[in-house]
Every structure is written in structure tokens, then in C-alpha cells.
Coordinates of C-alpha atoms in Angstrom, one line a residue:
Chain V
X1 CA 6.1 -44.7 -16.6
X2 CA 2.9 -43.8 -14.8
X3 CA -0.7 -43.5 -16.2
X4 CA -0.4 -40.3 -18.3
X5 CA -3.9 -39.9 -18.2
X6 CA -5.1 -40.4 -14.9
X7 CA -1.6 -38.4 -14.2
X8 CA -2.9 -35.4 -16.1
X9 CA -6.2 -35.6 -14.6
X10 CA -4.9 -35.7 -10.8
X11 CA -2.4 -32.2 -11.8
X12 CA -5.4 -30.4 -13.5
X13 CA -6.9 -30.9 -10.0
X14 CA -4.1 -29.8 -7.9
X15 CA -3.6 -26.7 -10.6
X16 CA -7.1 -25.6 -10.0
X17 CA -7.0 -25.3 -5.9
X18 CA -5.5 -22.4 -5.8
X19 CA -8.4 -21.0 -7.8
X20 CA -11.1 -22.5 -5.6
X21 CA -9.5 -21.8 -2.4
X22 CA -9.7 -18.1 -3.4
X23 CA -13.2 -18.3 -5.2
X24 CA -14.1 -19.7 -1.5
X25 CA -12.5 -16.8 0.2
X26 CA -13.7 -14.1 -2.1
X27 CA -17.3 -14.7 -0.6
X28 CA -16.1 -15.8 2.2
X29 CA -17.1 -19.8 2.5
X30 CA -15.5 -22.5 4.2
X31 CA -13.6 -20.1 6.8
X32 CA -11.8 -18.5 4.0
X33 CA -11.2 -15.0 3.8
X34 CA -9.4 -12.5 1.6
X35 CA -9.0 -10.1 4.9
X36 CA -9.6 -6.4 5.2
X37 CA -8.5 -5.5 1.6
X38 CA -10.0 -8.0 0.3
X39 CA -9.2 -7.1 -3.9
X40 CA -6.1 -5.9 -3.1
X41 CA -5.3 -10.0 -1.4
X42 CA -7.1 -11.3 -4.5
X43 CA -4.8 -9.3 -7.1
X44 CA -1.9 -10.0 -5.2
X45 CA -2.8 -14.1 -4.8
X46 CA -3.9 -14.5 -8.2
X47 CA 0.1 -12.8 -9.7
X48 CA 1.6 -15.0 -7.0
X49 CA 0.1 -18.4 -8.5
X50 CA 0.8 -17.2 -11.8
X51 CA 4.1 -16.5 -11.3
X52 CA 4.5 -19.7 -9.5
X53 CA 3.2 -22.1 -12.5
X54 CA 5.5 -19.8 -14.7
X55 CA 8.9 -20.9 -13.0
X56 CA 7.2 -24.7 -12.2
X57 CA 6.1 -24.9 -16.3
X58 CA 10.2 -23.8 -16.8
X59 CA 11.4 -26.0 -14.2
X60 CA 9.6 -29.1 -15.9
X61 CA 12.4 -29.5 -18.6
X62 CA 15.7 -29.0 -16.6
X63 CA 13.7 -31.7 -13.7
X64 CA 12.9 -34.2 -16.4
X65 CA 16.4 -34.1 -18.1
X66 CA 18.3 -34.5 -14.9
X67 CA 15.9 -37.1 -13.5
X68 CA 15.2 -38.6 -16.7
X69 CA 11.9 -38.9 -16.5
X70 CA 10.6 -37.5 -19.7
X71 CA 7.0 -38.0 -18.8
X72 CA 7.3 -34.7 -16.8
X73 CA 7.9 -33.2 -20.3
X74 CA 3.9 -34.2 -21.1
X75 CA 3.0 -31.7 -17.9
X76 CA 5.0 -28.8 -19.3
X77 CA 1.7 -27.2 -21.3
X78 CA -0.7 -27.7 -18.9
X79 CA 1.4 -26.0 -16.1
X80 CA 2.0 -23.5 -18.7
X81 CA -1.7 -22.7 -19.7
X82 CA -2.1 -22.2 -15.3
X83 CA 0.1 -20.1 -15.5
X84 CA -1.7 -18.1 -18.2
X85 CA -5.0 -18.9 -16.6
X86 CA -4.2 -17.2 -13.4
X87 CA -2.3 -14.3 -14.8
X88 CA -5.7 -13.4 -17.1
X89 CA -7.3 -13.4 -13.6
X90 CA -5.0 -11.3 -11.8
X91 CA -5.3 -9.1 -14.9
X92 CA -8.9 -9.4 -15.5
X93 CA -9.5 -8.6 -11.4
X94 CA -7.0 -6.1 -11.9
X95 CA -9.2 -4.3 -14.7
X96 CA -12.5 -5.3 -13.4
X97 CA -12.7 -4.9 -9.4
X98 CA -9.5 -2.6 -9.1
X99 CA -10.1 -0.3 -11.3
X100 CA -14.0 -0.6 -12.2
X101 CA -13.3 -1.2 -16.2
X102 CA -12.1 2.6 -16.4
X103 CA -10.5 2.6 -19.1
X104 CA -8.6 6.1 -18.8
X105 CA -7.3 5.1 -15.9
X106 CA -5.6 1.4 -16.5
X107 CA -4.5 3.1 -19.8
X108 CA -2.7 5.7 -17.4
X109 CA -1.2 3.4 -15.4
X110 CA -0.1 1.2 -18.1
X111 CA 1.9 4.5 -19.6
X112 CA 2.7 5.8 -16.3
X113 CA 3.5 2.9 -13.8
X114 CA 6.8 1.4 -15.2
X115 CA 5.5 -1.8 -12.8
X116 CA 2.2 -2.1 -14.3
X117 CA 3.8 -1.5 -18.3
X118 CA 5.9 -4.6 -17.4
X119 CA 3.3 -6.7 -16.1
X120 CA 1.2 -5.6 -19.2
X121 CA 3.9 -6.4 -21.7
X122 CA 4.4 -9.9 -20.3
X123 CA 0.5 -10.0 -20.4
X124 CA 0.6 -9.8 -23.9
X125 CA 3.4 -11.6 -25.0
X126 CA 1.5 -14.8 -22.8
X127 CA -1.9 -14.6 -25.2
X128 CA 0.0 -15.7 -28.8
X129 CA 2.2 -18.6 -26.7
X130 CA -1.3 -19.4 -25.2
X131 CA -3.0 -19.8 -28.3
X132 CA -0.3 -21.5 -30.3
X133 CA 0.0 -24.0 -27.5
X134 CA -2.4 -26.2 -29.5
X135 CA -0.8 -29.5 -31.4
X136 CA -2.3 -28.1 -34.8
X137 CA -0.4 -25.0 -33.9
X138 CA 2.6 -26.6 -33.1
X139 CA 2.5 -28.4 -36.0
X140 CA 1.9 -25.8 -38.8
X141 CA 4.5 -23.5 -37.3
X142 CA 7.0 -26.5 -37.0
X143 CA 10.9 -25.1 -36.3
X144 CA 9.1 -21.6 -36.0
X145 CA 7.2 -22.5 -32.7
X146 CA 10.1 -23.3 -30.6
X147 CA 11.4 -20.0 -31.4
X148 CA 8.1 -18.2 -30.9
X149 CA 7.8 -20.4 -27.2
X150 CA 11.2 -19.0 -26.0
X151 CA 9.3 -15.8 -25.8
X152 CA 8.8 -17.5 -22.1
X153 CA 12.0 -16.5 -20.8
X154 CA 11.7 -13.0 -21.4
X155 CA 8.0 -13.2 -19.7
X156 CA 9.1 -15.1 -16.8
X157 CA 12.1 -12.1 -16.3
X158 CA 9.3 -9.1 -16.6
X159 CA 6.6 -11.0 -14.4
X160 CA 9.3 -11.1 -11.6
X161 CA 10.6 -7.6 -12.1
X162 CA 6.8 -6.7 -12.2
X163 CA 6.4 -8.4 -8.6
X164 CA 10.2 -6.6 -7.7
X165 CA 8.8 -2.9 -8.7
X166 CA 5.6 -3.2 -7.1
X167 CA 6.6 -3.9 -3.5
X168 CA 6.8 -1.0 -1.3
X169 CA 9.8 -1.8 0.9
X170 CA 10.2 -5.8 1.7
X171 CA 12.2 -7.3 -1.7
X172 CA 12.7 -10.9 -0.2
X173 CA 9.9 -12.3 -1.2
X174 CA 10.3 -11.0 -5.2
X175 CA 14.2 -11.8 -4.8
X176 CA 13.3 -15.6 -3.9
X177 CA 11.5 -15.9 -7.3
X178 CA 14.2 -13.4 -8.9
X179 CA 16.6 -16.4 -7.5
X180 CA 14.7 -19.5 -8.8
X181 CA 14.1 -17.9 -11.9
X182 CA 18.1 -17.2 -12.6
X183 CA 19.0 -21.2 -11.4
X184 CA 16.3 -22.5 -14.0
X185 CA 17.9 -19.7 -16.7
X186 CA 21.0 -20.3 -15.9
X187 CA 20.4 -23.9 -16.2
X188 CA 19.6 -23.5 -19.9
X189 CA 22.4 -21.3 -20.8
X190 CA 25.2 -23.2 -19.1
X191 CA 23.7 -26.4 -21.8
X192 CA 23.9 -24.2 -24.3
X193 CA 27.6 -23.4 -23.9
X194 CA 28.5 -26.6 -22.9
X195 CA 27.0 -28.1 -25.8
X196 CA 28.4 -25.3 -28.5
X197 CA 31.7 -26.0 -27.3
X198 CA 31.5 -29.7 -27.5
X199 CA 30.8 -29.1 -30.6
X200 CA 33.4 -27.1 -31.5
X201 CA 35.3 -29.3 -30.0
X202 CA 34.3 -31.9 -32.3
X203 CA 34.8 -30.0 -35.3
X204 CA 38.5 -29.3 -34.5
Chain Q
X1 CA -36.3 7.9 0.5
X2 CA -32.6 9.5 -0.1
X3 CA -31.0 7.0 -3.3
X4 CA -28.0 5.7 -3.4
X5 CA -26.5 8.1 -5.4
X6 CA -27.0 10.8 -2.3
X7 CA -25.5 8.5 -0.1
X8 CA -22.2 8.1 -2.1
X9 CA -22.4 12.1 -2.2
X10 CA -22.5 12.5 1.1
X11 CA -19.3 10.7 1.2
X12 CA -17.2 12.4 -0.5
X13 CA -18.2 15.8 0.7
X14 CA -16.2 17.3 3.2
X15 CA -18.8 19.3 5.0
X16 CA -19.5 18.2 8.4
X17 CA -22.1 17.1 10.1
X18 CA -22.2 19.9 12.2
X19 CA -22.3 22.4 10.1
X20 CA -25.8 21.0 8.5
X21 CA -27.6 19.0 11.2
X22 CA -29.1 20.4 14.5
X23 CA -26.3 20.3 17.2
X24 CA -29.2 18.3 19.5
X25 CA -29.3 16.1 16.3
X26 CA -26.4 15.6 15.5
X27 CA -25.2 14.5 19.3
X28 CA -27.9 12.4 19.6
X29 CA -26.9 10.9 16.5
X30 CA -23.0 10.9 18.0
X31 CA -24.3 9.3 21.2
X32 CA -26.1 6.4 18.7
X33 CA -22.7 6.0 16.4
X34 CA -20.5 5.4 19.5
X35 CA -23.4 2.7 21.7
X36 CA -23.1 1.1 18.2
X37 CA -19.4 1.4 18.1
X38 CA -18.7 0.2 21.2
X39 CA -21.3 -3.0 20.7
X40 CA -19.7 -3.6 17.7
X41 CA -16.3 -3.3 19.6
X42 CA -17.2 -6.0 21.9
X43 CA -18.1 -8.6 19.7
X44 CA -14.7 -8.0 17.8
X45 CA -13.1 -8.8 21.1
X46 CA -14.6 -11.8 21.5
X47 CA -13.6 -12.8 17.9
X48 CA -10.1 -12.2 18.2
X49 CA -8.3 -15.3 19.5
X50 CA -5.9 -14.3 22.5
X51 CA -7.0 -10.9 23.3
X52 CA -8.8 -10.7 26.2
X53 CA -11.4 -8.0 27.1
X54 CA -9.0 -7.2 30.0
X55 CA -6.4 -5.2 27.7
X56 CA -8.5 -2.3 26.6
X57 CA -10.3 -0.4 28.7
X58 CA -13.3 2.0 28.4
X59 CA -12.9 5.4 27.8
X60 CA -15.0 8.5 28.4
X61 CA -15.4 10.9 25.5
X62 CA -17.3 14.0 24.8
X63 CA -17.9 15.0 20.8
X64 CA -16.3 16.9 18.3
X65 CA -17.1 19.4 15.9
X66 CA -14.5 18.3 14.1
X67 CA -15.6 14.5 13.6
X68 CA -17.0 12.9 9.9
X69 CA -20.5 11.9 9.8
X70 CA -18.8 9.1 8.1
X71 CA -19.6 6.0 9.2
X72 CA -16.3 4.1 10.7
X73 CA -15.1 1.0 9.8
X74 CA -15.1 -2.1 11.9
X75 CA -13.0 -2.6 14.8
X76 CA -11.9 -5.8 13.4
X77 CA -10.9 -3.7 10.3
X78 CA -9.3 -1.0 12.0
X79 CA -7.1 -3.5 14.2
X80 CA -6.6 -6.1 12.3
X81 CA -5.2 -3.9 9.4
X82 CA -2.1 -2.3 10.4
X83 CA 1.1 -0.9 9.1
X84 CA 3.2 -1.4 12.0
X85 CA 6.8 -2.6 10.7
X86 CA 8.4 -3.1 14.5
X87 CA 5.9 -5.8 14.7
X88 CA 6.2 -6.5 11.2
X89 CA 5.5 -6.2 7.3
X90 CA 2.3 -8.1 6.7
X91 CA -0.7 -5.9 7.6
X92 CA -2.1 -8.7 10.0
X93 CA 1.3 -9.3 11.4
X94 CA 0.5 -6.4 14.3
X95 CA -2.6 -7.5 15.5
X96 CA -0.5 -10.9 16.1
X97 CA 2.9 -9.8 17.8
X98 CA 2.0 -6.5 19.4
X99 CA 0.9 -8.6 22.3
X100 CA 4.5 -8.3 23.2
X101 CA 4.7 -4.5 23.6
X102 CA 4.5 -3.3 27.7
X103 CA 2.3 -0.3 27.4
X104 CA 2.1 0.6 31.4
X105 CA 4.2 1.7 32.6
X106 CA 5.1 4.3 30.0
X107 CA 7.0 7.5 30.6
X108 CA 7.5 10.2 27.4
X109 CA 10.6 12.0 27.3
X110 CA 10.4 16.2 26.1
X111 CA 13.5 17.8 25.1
X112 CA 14.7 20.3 22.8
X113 CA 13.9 23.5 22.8
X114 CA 11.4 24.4 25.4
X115 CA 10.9 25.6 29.4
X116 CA 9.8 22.4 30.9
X117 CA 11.5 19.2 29.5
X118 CA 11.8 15.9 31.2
X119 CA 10.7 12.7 31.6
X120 CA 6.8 12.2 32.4
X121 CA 4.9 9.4 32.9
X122 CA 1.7 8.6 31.1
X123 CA -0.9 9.5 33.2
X124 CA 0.6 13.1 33.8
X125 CA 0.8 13.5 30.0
X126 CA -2.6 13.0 29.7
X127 CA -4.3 14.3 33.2
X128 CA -5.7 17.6 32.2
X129 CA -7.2 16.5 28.8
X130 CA -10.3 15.7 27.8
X131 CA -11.1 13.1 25.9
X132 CA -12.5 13.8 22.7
X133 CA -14.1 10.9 20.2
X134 CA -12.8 12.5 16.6
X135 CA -13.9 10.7 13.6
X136 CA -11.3 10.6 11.1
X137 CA -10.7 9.8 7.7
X138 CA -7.5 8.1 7.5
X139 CA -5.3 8.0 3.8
X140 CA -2.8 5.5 3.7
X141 CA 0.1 6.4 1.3
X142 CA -0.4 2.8 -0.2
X143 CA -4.1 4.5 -1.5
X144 CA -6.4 2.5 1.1
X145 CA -8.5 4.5 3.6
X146 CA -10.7 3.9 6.4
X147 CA -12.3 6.2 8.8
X148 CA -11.5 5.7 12.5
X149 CA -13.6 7.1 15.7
X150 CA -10.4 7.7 17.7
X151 CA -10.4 8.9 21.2
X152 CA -8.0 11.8 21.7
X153 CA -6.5 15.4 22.7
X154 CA -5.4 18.4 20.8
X155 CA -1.7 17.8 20.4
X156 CA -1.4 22.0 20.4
X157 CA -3.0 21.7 24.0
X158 CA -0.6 19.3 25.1
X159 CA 2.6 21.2 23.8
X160 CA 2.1 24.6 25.1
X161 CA 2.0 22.6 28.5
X162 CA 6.0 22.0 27.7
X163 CA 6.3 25.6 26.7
X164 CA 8.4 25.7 23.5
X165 CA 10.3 28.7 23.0
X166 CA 11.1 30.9 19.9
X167 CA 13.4 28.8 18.5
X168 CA 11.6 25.9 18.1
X169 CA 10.3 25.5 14.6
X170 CA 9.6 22.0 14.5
X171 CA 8.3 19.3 16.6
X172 CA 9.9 15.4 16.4
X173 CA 8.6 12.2 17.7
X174 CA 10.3 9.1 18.3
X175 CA 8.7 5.3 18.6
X176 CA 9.5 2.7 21.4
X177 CA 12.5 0.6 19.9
X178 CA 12.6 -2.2 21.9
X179 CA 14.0 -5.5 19.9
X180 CA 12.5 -7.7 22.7
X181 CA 9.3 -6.4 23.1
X182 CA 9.3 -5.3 19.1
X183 CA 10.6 -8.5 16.8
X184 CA 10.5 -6.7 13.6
X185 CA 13.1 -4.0 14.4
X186 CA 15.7 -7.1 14.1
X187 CA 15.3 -6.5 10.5
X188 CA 16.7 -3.2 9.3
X189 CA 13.7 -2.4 6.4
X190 CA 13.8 1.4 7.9
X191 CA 16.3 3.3 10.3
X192 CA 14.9 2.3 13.7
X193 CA 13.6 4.1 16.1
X194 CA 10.5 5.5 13.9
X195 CA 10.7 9.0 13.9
X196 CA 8.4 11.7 12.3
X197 CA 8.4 15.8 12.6
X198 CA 5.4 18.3 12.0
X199 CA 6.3 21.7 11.8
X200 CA 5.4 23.5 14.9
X201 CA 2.3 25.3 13.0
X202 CA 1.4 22.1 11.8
X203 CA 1.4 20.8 15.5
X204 CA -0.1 23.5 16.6
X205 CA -3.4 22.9 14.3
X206 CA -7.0 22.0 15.8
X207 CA -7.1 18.8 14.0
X208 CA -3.6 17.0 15.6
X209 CA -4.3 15.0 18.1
X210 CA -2.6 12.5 20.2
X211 CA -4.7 9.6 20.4
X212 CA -5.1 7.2 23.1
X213 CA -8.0 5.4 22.1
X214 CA -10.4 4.1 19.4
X215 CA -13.7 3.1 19.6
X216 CA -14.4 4.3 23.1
X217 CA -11.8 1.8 24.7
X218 CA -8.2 2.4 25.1
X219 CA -5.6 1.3 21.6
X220 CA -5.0 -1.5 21.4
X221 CA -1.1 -2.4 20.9
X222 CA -0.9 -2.9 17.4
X223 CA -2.5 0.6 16.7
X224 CA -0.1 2.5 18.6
X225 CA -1.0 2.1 21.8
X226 CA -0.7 3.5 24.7
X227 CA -0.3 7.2 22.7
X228 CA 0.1 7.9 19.3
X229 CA 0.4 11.1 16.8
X230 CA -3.1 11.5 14.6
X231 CA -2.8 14.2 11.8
X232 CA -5.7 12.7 9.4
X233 CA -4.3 15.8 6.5
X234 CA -1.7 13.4 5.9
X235 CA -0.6 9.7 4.8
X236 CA -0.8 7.5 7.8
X237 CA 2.8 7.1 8.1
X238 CA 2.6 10.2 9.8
X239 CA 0.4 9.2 12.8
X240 CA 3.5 8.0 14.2
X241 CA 2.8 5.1 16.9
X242 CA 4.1 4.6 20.5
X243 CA 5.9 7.9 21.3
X244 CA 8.1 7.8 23.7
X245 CA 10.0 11.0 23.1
X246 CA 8.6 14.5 22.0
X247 CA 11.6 17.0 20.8
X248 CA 11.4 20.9 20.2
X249 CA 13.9 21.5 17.0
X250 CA 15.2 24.2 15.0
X251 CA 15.8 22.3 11.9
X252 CA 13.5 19.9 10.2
X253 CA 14.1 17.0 11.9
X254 CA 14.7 13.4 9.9
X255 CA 12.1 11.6 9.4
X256 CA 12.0 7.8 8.9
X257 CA 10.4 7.2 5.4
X258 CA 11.9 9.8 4.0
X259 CA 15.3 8.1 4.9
X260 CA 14.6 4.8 3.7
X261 CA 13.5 7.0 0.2
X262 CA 13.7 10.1 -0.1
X263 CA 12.3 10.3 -4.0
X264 CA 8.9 8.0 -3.1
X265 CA 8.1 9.8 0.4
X266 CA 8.7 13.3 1.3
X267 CA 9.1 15.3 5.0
X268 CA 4.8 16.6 4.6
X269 CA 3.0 13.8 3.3
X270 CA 0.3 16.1 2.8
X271 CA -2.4 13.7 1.1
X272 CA -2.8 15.1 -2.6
X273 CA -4.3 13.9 -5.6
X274 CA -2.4 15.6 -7.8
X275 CA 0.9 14.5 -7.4
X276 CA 1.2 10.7 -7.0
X277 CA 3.6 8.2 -5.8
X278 CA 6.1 7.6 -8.1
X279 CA 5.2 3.5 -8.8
X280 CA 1.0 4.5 -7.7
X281 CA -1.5 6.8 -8.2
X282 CA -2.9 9.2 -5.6
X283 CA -5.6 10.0 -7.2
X284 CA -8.2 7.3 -6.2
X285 CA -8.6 5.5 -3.0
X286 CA -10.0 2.1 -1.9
X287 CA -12.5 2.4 1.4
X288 CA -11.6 -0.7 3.4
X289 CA -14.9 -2.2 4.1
X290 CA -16.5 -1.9 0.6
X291 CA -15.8 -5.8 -0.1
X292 CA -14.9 -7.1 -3.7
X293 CA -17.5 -5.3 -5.8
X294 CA -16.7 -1.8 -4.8
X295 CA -14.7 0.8 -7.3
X296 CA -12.1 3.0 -5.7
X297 CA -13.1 6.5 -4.3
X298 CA -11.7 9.8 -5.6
X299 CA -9.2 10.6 -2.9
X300 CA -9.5 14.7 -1.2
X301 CA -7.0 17.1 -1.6
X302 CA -5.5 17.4 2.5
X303 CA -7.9 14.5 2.9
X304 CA -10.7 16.4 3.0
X305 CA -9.5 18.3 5.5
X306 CA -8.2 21.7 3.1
X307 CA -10.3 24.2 5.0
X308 CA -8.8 23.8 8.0
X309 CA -5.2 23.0 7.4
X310 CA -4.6 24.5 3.6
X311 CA -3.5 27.8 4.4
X312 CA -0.7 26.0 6.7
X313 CA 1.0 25.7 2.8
X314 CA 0.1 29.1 1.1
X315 CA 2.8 29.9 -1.5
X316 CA 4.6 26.5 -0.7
X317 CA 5.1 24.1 -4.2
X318 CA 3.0 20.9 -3.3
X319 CA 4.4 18.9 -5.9
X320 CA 8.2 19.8 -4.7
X321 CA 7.3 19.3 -0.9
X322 CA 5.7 16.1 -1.2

């Protein structure tokens, strides 16, 4: 088993690149550029890398059961709270430089645009999963917070049918996270059923 | 001093130049825009790796009345920023590959329904025009904009030359569909060749043009070179690129977009505020250019362009002909 805490220090620093690799691009420093349109590339970055450490926070139980390396397991909540970070940002760029705070117009959208109310929704459900994510959280909701955390799998399904809705034509690139996304669901379901009939199985 | 605040007026007003400046002013200031265009140009050239200077050349142009005293984009913007799916989806992806497409020589075919079809060759398409440098604002569908000096001739001019007759109601145009020269019409995202129809009064208008030229210099590749359709009233996707055929028809013809679907993109296009996209709103734009800090701009009914093309729609439902 490796150093958990240098480990956890080294994937803090990998999470965050993404983050300064835009930040450098945004004003345009160390020959990075977000191109002609340039909010539109920051938005679309920023949901990208949010959807990204979404499926890489749900593929950290299936990897460490079938590897058994359960020291994965110890990475799951950082990747998770990435994955929150970066989707505040795509939202908060979303609000701020897209839409210039106007709040009549993101409220239309969120009614009108059925892409943007699914984004929104998953939005929301992220913020009590985020702050729960705490040990004293976990703690005083004890059986409750597992319930309350599988909340994830219906995010991760709107955040890629939010990607799916928005693009105007090309669908591969939403479909390759549509794909990952049923393989690491899919995973969990076909334990479930193998396990329930085990044990009914057993009880015959 | 004028404040900010005029400035931002100024640009979203739709009056032109002409109308409230001097002529001698406002050519003088013209003759200024394009030397500072066409400086700008050439250091955009030198920036962009494997173009050489050698593939545009310059144009001469004379003004137009019908130009925005809008100040253009940036070349690099302009042609680095394209919607150009034969060479690609990714809006960088044309400046990149349209290296491949064989712009001389280049014949356009005329058919349909007129007195003297055939197959020309570029340089007697374009012989007895003069060029003009019209400033455009351009609306993309996707709610971006830019304006664009391009260099170009009435399209109306160049049709009567083919003489349509009385039954031709509407006027078609068809895009090179080359897989060799074009790799992204391997992949079937819309029904190849590009096509796009005006409806011959629409044609007919002042403000079509067929461009040839941006900037002073020739197209480039990736913006539709070595003609292309402008009608700035509309989304871009109707500035169809690359025309190789011209067709006189007396039904609306098909047009690409509104194939690939029909409920998100309609046969006009006309650019309205009112009636949005079905997954976007119309009603606000982004200028390409303003950088990060800059909020959307209230996009123009026709683009800005109502008093000269809005009587081309009297009594027609905008929000069912979309």
C-alpha cells in the first residue's frame, strides 16, 4: 500500500491542472488560448472536466474491487469534490461571463432550455452530496448517507444527457461518456443481482 | 470626448454610416478601415503556420453604401473560426484541412429554369463585376456574430446575366463535394453536397452578394473560397460556401439543415429575436472579439438589416417560416 498521504497530495495536484491550464489560457499566458470564443471554450472545458471526475470518482469503486486495491477507495472523495469544483465553475462562468449575472435571463433558460433545466437539476442535487461529504457528516447521518450519496448516479445520468441535448449535431463525443457511464452503472447493478440472488439462493 | 456608453450605442444601431457622415468623410474613413484591414491581414498571415502569402491574393474594391461602420473583426478571427462541416466539426478544424480544397480551376454550373445555362468557369462568372468591400454583420444560428469586410458582387446582378425565366421562383446552390479534397464529407452528419435556396426575390435583393473575398485579398479556403453566397439577413448557414452549381426552380428547393432537422432549422433562416431555437435563445448574441469580460449583445431583428429586406416577408408568419 502506498503513502496515502504523499498519494493524496500528488492527485490534488494532477486534479487542479486542468484548472490552471485554463486559468492560463483565459488571459492568455504560457501560449495558452481559449480561441475566438473564448467563454464559450471556457464553459464548454470547465463541463468537460466535471463530467470527467464525475465518471473517474464512480469508476474508483468498481477499479478498486476488481484490482483489489482498496486504497483507491481513500481517492473516491477528493475526485468527487473535482468534480463538484469544476461543475460550480462551468456554472458560476455560465452565470457570470455568459449571461452577465442577468438574472431574468438564466431563470428563462433554466425553465425554457430542457438542456440547461437538466444541467441545473444535477447542479443542485451536487451541493448537499458536497457538503455532506465531510466525516462529521458522514457520521451523524450514518446508514442515511449512503442512501443520500447514491443521489450520484442519477447526476452523473443528467450531466451526460445535459452534454447529449446541448450539442448541435456531432453526438459522439456525449455518446462516449453516455457509454462509460452505462459500463460503470451497469457494473453496479449486475452486483446487485448477482449478489440478491446468491442470496436467495442461500436461503432456499 | 464620446463615452462609452455612445460607443456601445452606436453598435447596435442599424443606421449607416452613410446616411450620417459626409460621403468625403465617410470614404476617407473607408479608405483608413481597409489600409488597416489589410495591415492587419498581413500580420495574420504571417501568424498562421502553413499558409503562405502566396494563396490569397489582393483585391481591388470600391465602397458601399451598404457597409456597417462597424468595426470588423480580425482576420485571424474571421478565418480561424469557421463552420465548415466538409472540412470538419470543430470550428478550427477548416482553417486546418481546407488546405486540401483546389480552388482554380473552378467552373459553376447554371441550370434550371433560365435562357443561358451551362457550365462557366470562374473568371467569366465574375468578369463584369465590380468589386465591392461590404461590411457585414454576420449572425450565426449558434448566437455568435462577427462583422466581416467582405469583398463582393450583387448576386441579382449576376443572375439576370443567366436570364431566369417566369417560372423560376427560387434559386438553389450546391457546395463542392469532393471526399478527397473535402475529408469531412466521409462522415454523413448532413446530406452532402450542401445545398441552400433563396427565393428568387430574396436573390434578387441589393444586400446578396457573392463573395469572393475578405479583407481586400481573395477567401481563403476555409471561408468558402473561391465564391460563396453572402445574405448577412440571415444565419450564416445560409452563406452557403464553394458553389459549384447555381439552379433556377419552381419549387422550394431542399435545403441541407433543414434536412438534417427540420423542427431546429427552417427553409428562411431569417435572423429573429423573437422566435428562438428550440434548445437556445435568439435573443442575445456574443460579438466574437469582446474576450472573457464582455456580456452578450441584443441580437437585430433581419440582423439589422429590416429596412431593406423586411418587406421581402409582409404578411408571412415569422414564427411558422423560421
Amino acid at each position: 500500500m502506498p503513502n496515502i498521504r504523499l498519494l493524496k497530495a500528488l492527485v490534488f495536484a494532477v486534479c487542479l491542472v486542468p484548472f490552471v491550464l485554463l486559468g492560463l489560457a483565459a488571459f492568455n499566458l504560457a501560449g495558452q488560448s481559449l480561441g475566438a470564443n473564448p467563454i464559450e471554450e471556457l464553459l464548454h472545458q470547465l463541463g468537460l472536466w466535471g463530467l470527467r471526475f464525475l465518471l473517474l470518482t464512480l469508476a474508483i469503486t468498481p477499479l478498486g474491487q476488481l484490482s483489489g486495491k482498496t486504497w483507491l477507495l481513500k481517492l473516491r472523495r477528493m475526485l468527487g469534490l473535482f468534480s463538484f469544483f469544476y461543475i460550480l465553475l462551468h456554472f458560476l462562468s455560465y452565470a457570470i461571463l455568459d449571461q452577465g449575472l442577468s438574472y431574468t435571463a438564466i431563470i428563462e433558460d433554466i425553465i425554457e432550455r430542457p438542456y440547461i433545466t437538466l444541467g441545473m437539476t444535477a447542479l443542485l442535487m451536487l451541493i448537499p452530496l458536497a457538503i455532506t461529504s465531510t466525516n462529521g457528516w458522514m457520521r451523524r447521518l450514518g446508514r442515511r448517507w449512503k442512501k443520500l450519496h447514491r443521489l450520484v448516479y442519477v447526476i452523473a445520468i443528467l450531466g451526460v444527457w445535459h452534454f447529449f441535448w446541448q450539442v448541435k449535431l456531432d453526438t459522439r463525443e456525449p455518446l462516449i461518456y453516455a457509454g462509460i457511464l452505462s459500463v460503470l452503472l451497469g457494473y453496479r447493478l449486475w452486483l446487485k443481482f448477482s449478489k440478491s440472488r446468491q442470496i436467495t439462493a442461500k436461503s432456499q | 470626448m464620446p463615452s462609452v456608453k455612445i460607443m456601445k450605442n452606436r453598435i447596435t444601431k442599424t443606421i449607416h454610416a452613410s446616411e450620417i457622415t459626409d460621403e468625403s468623410v465617410y470614404l476617407k474613413r473607408r479608405h483608413f478601415l481597409q489600409l488597416a484591414g489589410i495591415a492587419t491581414a498581413g500580420a495574420a498571415f504571417a501568424a498562421i503556420p502553413g499558409r503562405s502569402q502566396a494563396d490569397v491574393k489582393p483585391l481591388k474594391t470600391i465602397p458601399s453604401k451598404y457597409s456597417t461602420s462597424q468595426a470588423p473583426n480580425s482576420y485571424k478571427d474571421i478565418t480561424t473560426y469557421n463552420n465548415y462541416y466538409e472540412f470538419g466539426l470543430d470550428k478550427d478544424d477548416p482553417a486546418r484541412y481546407a488546405k486540401s480544397l483546389i480552388t482554380a480551376p473552378w467552373s459553376v454550373k447554371i441550370s434550371g429554369e433560365c435562357d443561358k445555362p451551362g457550365d462557366y468557369n470562374l473568371e467569366d462568372i465574375l468578369k463584369p463585376h465590380p468589386l465591392e468591400e461590404r461590411i457585414y454583420r454576420l449572425r450565426c444560428v449558434e448566437a455568435w456574430s462577427m462583422v466581416i469586410p467582405w469583398v463582393g458582387f450583387s448576386l441579382g446582378d449576376l443572375i439576370k446575366r443567366f436570364q431566369p425565366n417566369s417560372k423560376a421562383k427560387y434559386v438553389s446552390f450546391t457546395t463542392l463535394n469532393d471526399p478527397v479534397q473535402m475529408p469531412g464529407v466521409g462522415r454523413k452528419v448532413l446530406t452532402w453536397p450542401y445545398h441552400e435556396g433563396l427565393t428568387i426575390a430574396e436573390a434578387m435583393n441589393p444586400l446578396a452578394i457573392i463573395a469572393v473575398g475578405l479583407y481586400g485579398k481573395t477567401l481563403p479556403n476555409q471561408n468558402g473560397a473561391p465564391l460563396r453566397l453572402v445574405v448577412p439577413w440571415k444565419y450564416g448557414f445560409k452563406s452557403i460556401k464553394s458553389i459549384v452549381e447555381i439552379s433556377f426552380t419552381r419549387n422550394r428547393p431542399e435545403t441541407s439543415w433543414a434536412l438534417s432537422a427540420p423542427q431546429e432549422y427552417g427553409f428562411y433562416a431569417n435572423v429573429n429575436p423573437q422566435v428562438d431555437h428550440p434548445r437556445w435563445s435568439q435573443a442575445r448574441e456574443r460579438l466574437i472579439g469582446n474576450g472573457l469580460f464582455v456580456a452578450k449583445q441584443p441580437t437585430l431583428v433581419f440582423n439589422g438589416y429590416a429596412d431593406q429586406v423586411a418587406h421581402l416577408y409582409s404578411g408571412l408568419n415569422l414564427r411558422k417560416n423560421f
